Each structure stands twice: as C-alpha cells, then as structure tokens.
C-alpha cells in the first residue's frame, strides 16, 4: 500500500542565503522518514526519525540551534501522536535533552501524555534519552540574534506528518518556541489538538507559527475535523490558516496528510520550508514556500 511523509521547518521568512540549507535539511528529513516507510516501518518511527534530523540542524528552531528565552536559555517543547490508538506523548519547557521528540515518544509509552520542566528531564534521563548540558543546544547565530533584539518574537518550529503502508498516521512537532519568551512559557507545539493531531479516520497535521493564536483556534483539531468531514488536506489547511487570520490574526503554517494519502500545506508567512516524499517518488522534493 502507498505511504507518504511531509516535514516542515517552520513558518517564517527564509533569507536567500538560507534557502539551500533549508531545502537540503527538509529533503534529508523526509528521506530519513521515507527510508523507514519504504521498508514497511511505522509512521510513528518515520516521524521521530525525520524530526531528529531537523532537531540536529541549527538552521531550524528545534533541538540544537533553538531560540533562547528571556534568560538566554533553551527550553524545548515537543510532541508526537499516532492515529490508530490516538496515543500521544509530549514534553514542555524541557532543558538539556538533545532530541526532545524522542523524550516525547518515551512519554507516549507511559500512562501520561505531557510532562514538563525538571520532571520531564528526569523522566528523559530514566528512559535513556540522550541528555546534554543545556548550553550545548545554543548555536552562536541564535545567540547573536538574541543579543541584537530584546523583543519577544516568533521563531519557527519543525514538524512531520506520515502515513505508513498499513494506513496508520502519525504527527510530530518540536520547537525552542519564541525568542525572548518568558521562562516557563509553553506554546502550541506540545499540545495535542492544538499543535498536532493524528486520527486514522481523518489523517494527521502538524502546525508551526504563533503559538498563542494557534492555541486559541485549536487549529490542528480544526484541520483534522475538516479532513474527517471529507475536505482534502490542502483545502482544510488553507481554510484553517485563513480562519485564524480572520478571527485572531497572527502568522502560522501547517502540513497535513488526509486519509486518502493526499498531502496539503498552508502558510500566511512569506516562507515555510517543507520536504516531502511518497511511495511514488525515488527521492524527496523540497521547497521553501508553497507553490500554488
Ligand atoms: N509554534 C511554536 C510556538 O509558538 O512555540
């Protein structure tokens, strides 16, 4: 049966000198997920593998190279969900974990859905997730940007959505959140139904952008609901971003796959790097903005 994966590197302007790096990273992430899917592996494993690639690349705000909070420290949010059992796991305001998406995956295997702060880090350590000194996640370019402006501002997020050859869906998100955010601030990314959702009867979606606006609109669930009602992934994505703009304003983007395996995306920012691959394709395609 057919499979598909799409990843994003956040809804945000991409400078000309970052286009190649964004395309390369998104293509590599989609290929990492596809390598699992083409062998009959699960959507969940594919999403985790793809997001780990994006977390390692400082061109994106997740894992290494995350945006710094008001104290100049990295606090990460991440979540993963699968659409068969509606199982989900998430971490929020976690520090000193190299791959927050893998910590979220471990939470999914417990009786809880979301762990935060020091408790989340302790759990990650007990689960064998790779820890690091929190300062090791700081990239020099992010530090320079943080020093240049003291204003809270949107950064970006990474995400992935996949459908495997059994027809199971998964979605994931990972982010450093807003630059200069208040310590302890949690965005949409680790919140099920807001920053991501997966349900085999509809498809799956991963969000990026202004977390406070995405949360107020429950955007991931809104898109899943539209797909459940037969609206294709692309139209459901476009309608949700337009509705957010109308009701609360803000900048955001999303990627989605509907239950027929159709890929969709939308963003009201100038760019949103994406990479995608389906069982029909020999290698991943990538683009820094949606081509209409
Ligand atoms: N969408 C990421 C955040 O607001 O933290």
Short mmCIF file of N, CA, C and O in Angstrom, two decimals, residues 212-272:
data_model
loop_
_atom_site.label_atom_id
_atom_site.label_comp_id
_atom_site.label_asym_id
_atom_site.label_seq_id
_atom_site.Cartn_x
_atom_site.Cartn_y
_atom_site.Cartn_z
N UNK A 212 0.33 31.29 20.48
CA UNK A 212 -0.82 31.82 21.23
C UNK A 212 -2.06 31.89 20.33
O UNK A 212 -3.18 31.68 20.81
N UNK A 213 -1.87 32.15 19.03
CA UNK A 213 -3.01 32.22 18.11
C UNK A 213 -3.47 30.80 17.74
O UNK A 213 -4.66 30.51 17.68
N UNK A 214 -2.51 29.93 17.49
CA UNK A 214 -2.84 28.54 17.12
C UNK A 214 -3.63 27.88 18.25
O UNK A 214 -4.64 27.19 18.01
N UNK A 215 -3.22 28.14 19.49
CA UNK A 215 -3.91 27.54 20.64
C UNK A 215 -5.34 28.02 20.72
O UNK A 215 -6.27 27.24 20.95
N UNK A 216 -5.53 29.34 20.54
CA UNK A 216 -6.88 29.89 20.70
C UNK A 216 -7.82 29.37 19.63
O UNK A 216 -9.04 29.34 19.82
N UNK A 217 -7.27 28.96 18.49
CA UNK A 217 -8.11 28.45 17.39
C UNK A 217 -8.17 26.92 17.37
O UNK A 217 -8.86 26.36 16.52
N UNK A 218 -7.43 26.25 18.27
CA UNK A 218 -7.37 24.77 18.26
C UNK A 218 -7.17 24.26 16.83
O UNK A 218 -7.89 23.40 16.33
N UNK A 219 -6.16 24.84 16.18
CA UNK A 219 -6.05 24.66 14.72
C UNK A 219 -5.84 23.22 14.28
O UNK A 219 -6.42 22.79 13.28
N UNK A 220 -5.01 22.45 14.98
CA UNK A 220 -4.74 21.09 14.50
C UNK A 220 -6.02 20.26 14.52
O UNK A 220 -6.31 19.50 13.58
N UNK A 221 -6.80 20.44 15.57
CA UNK A 221 -8.05 19.67 15.63
C UNK A 221 -9.04 20.17 14.58
O UNK A 221 -9.77 19.37 13.97
N UNK A 222 -9.03 21.46 14.35
CA UNK A 222 -9.93 22.03 13.33
C UNK A 222 -9.65 21.41 11.95
O UNK A 222 -10.55 21.03 11.21
N UNK A 223 -8.35 21.30 11.63
CA UNK A 223 -7.97 20.75 10.32
C UNK A 223 -8.33 19.26 10.25
O UNK A 223 -8.89 18.78 9.25
N UNK A 224 -8.05 18.53 11.33
CA UNK A 224 -8.38 17.09 11.35
C UNK A 224 -9.89 16.90 11.18
O UNK A 224 -10.34 16.02 10.45
N UNK A 225 -10.65 17.74 11.85
CA UNK A 225 -12.11 17.66 11.76
C UNK A 225 -12.60 17.89 10.33
O UNK A 225 -13.46 17.16 9.83
N UNK A 226 -12.01 18.88 9.68
CA UNK A 226 -12.39 19.15 8.27
C UNK A 226 -12.07 17.94 7.41
O UNK A 226 -12.87 17.53 6.56
N UNK A 227 -10.88 17.33 7.63
CA UNK A 227 -10.49 16.17 6.81
C UNK A 227 -11.42 15.00 7.10
O UNK A 227 -11.78 14.24 6.20
N UNK A 228 -11.85 14.88 8.36
CA UNK A 228 -12.78 13.81 8.73
C UNK A 228 -14.11 13.99 7.98
O UNK A 228 -14.77 13.03 7.62
N UNK A 229 -14.46 15.25 7.72
CA UNK A 229 -15.71 15.55 7.00
C UNK A 229 -15.52 15.54 5.48
O UNK A 229 -16.38 16.04 4.75
N UNK A 230 -14.38 15.02 5.01
CA UNK A 230 -14.20 14.81 3.57
C UNK A 230 -13.49 15.93 2.83
O UNK A 230 -13.33 15.86 1.60
N UNK A 231 -13.07 16.97 3.55
CA UNK A 231 -12.33 18.07 2.89
C UNK A 231 -10.88 17.62 2.74
O UNK A 231 -10.29 17.04 3.67
N UNK A 232 -10.27 17.85 1.56
CA UNK A 232 -8.92 17.34 1.36
C UNK A 232 -7.89 18.14 2.18
O UNK A 232 -8.18 19.25 2.65
N UNK A 233 -6.71 17.55 2.35
CA UNK A 233 -5.70 18.10 3.26
C UNK A 233 -5.32 19.53 2.90
O UNK A 233 -5.13 20.38 3.78
N UNK A 234 -5.22 19.82 1.61
CA UNK A 234 -4.78 21.15 1.20
C UNK A 234 -5.84 22.21 1.51
O UNK A 234 -5.54 23.26 2.07
N UNK A 235 -7.09 21.88 1.16
CA UNK A 235 -8.15 22.87 1.41
C UNK A 235 -8.38 23.05 2.91
O UNK A 235 -8.56 24.17 3.40
N UNK A 236 -8.35 21.96 3.66
CA UNK A 236 -8.54 22.04 5.12
C UNK A 236 -7.45 22.92 5.73
O UNK A 236 -7.72 23.74 6.62
N UNK A 237 -6.21 22.79 5.22
CA UNK A 237 -5.09 23.60 5.75
C UNK A 237 -5.31 25.07 5.41
O UNK A 237 -5.18 25.94 6.29
N UNK A 238 -5.62 25.35 4.16
CA UNK A 238 -5.82 26.76 3.73
C UNK A 238 -6.96 27.41 4.52
O UNK A 238 -6.84 28.55 4.97
N UNK A 239 -8.07 26.67 4.68
CA UNK A 239 -9.23 27.25 5.38
C UNK A 239 -8.91 27.56 6.84
O UNK A 239 -9.34 28.57 7.39
N UNK A 240 -8.12 26.69 7.47
CA UNK A 240 -7.81 26.88 8.90
C UNK A 240 -6.91 28.10 9.10
O UNK A 240 -7.12 28.90 10.02
N UNK A 241 -5.90 28.25 8.24
CA UNK A 241 -4.99 29.41 8.38
C UNK A 241 -5.76 30.70 8.09
O UNK A 241 -5.60 31.71 8.79
N UNK A 242 -6.65 30.66 7.11
CA UNK A 242 -7.46 31.86 6.79
C UNK A 242 -8.39 32.18 7.96
O UNK A 242 -8.57 33.36 8.32
N UNK A 243 -8.97 31.16 8.59
CA UNK A 243 -9.88 31.39 9.72
C UNK A 243 -9.12 32.03 10.89
O UNK A 243 -9.62 32.94 11.55
N UNK A 244 -7.89 31.55 11.13
CA UNK A 244 -7.08 32.13 12.21
C UNK A 244 -6.82 33.61 11.95
O UNK A 244 -6.98 34.45 12.83
N UNK A 245 -6.44 33.90 10.70
CA UNK A 245 -6.13 35.29 10.35
C UNK A 245 -7.35 36.19 10.59
O UNK A 245 -7.23 37.28 11.13
N UNK A 246 -8.52 35.67 10.19
CA UNK A 246 -9.77 36.44 10.33
C UNK A 246 -10.13 36.65 11.80
O UNK A 246 -10.50 37.74 12.20
N UNK A 247 -10.02 35.60 12.62
CA UNK A 247 -10.55 35.67 13.99
C UNK A 247 -9.58 36.28 14.99
O UNK A 247 -9.99 37.04 15.86
N UNK A 248 -8.29 35.90 14.91
CA UNK A 248 -7.35 36.36 15.95
C UNK A 248 -6.07 36.96 15.39
O UNK A 248 -5.24 37.45 16.15
N UNK A 249 -5.88 36.90 14.07
CA UNK A 249 -4.65 37.41 13.47
C UNK A 249 -3.50 36.43 13.69
O UNK A 249 -3.71 35.30 14.12
N UNK A 250 -2.31 36.88 13.39
CA UNK A 250 -1.13 36.05 13.63
C UNK A 250 -0.62 35.37 12.38
O UNK A 250 -1.25 35.39 11.32
N UNK A 251 0.56 34.78 12.54
CA UNK A 251 1.23 34.09 11.42
C UNK A 251 1.40 32.62 11.78
O UNK A 251 1.82 32.28 12.88
N UNK A 252 1.08 31.77 10.82
CA UNK A 252 1.18 30.33 11.09
C UNK A 252 1.24 29.56 9.79
O UNK A 252 1.04 30.11 8.70
N UNK A 253 1.52 28.28 9.93
CA UNK A 253 1.52 27.38 8.78
C UNK A 253 1.25 25.97 9.26
O UNK A 253 1.23 25.69 10.47
N UNK A 254 1.01 25.07 8.32
CA UNK A 254 0.76 23.69 8.69
C UNK A 254 1.05 22.76 7.52
O UNK A 254 1.09 23.19 6.37
N UNK A 255 1.26 21.49 7.86
CA UNK A 255 1.35 20.42 6.86
C UNK A 255 0.34 19.35 7.27
O UNK A 255 0.05 19.19 8.46
N UNK A 256 -0.21 18.65 6.29
CA UNK A 256 -1.22 17.64 6.61
C UNK A 256 -1.22 16.54 5.56
O UNK A 256 -0.78 16.75 4.42
N UNK A 257 -1.67 15.37 5.95
CA UNK A 257 -1.97 14.28 5.00
C UNK A 257 -3.38 13.79 5.34
O UNK A 257 -3.68 13.55 6.52
N UNK A 258 -4.25 13.72 4.33
CA UNK A 258 -5.61 13.24 4.62
C UNK A 258 -5.69 11.72 4.47
O UNK A 258 -4.72 11.07 4.09
N UNK A 259 -6.85 11.17 4.78
CA UNK A 259 -6.95 9.69 4.85
C UNK A 259 -6.82 9.04 3.48
O UNK A 259 -6.65 7.83 3.38
N UNK A 260 -6.87 9.84 2.40
CA UNK A 260 -6.64 9.29 1.06
C UNK A 260 -5.17 9.41 0.65
O UNK A 260 -4.82 9.11 -0.49
N UNK A 261 -4.34 9.90 1.58
CA UNK A 261 -2.90 10.00 1.30
C UNK A 261 -2.53 11.27 0.55
O UNK A 261 -1.39 11.42 0.11
N UNK A 262 -3.47 12.22 0.42
CA UNK A 262 -3.18 13.49 -0.26
C UNK A 262 -2.41 14.40 0.70
O UNK A 262 -2.80 14.54 1.86
N UNK A 263 -1.35 15.04 0.20
CA UNK A 263 -0.58 15.98 1.02
C UNK A 263 -1.20 17.37 0.91
O UNK A 263 -1.74 17.74 -0.13
N UNK A 264 -1.07 18.13 2.00
CA UNK A 264 -1.56 19.51 1.98
C UNK A 264 -0.66 20.39 2.82
O UNK A 264 0.07 19.90 3.68
N UNK A 265 -0.71 21.68 2.56
CA UNK A 265 0.03 22.63 3.39
C UNK A 265 -0.55 24.02 3.19
O UNK A 265 -1.23 24.29 2.19
N UNK A 266 -0.30 24.91 4.14
CA UNK A 266 -0.70 26.31 4.01
C UNK A 266 0.19 27.13 4.92
O UNK A 266 0.65 26.63 5.95
N UNK A 267 0.43 28.39 4.53
CA UNK A 267 1.13 29.32 5.43
C UNK A 267 0.79 30.74 5.00
O UNK A 267 0.59 31.00 3.81
N UNK A 268 0.67 31.63 5.99
CA UNK A 268 0.42 33.04 5.65
C UNK A 268 1.68 33.88 5.88
O UNK A 268 1.61 35.09 5.99
N UNK A 269 2.82 33.20 6.00
CA UNK A 269 4.13 33.84 6.07
C UNK A 269 4.74 33.81 4.67
O UNK A 269 4.25 33.06 3.81
N UNK A 270 5.82 34.56 4.48
CA UNK A 270 6.43 34.57 3.13
C UNK A 270 6.96 33.18 2.77
O UNK A 270 6.94 32.80 1.61
N UNK A 271 7.42 32.42 3.78
CA UNK A 271 8.02 31.11 3.52
C UNK A 271 7.59 30.08 4.56
O UNK A 271 7.21 30.46 5.68
N UNK A 272 7.68 28.85 4.22
CA UNK A 272 7.59 27.73 5.18
C UNK A 272 8.32 26.55 4.50
O UNK A 272 7.77 25.88 3.64
#
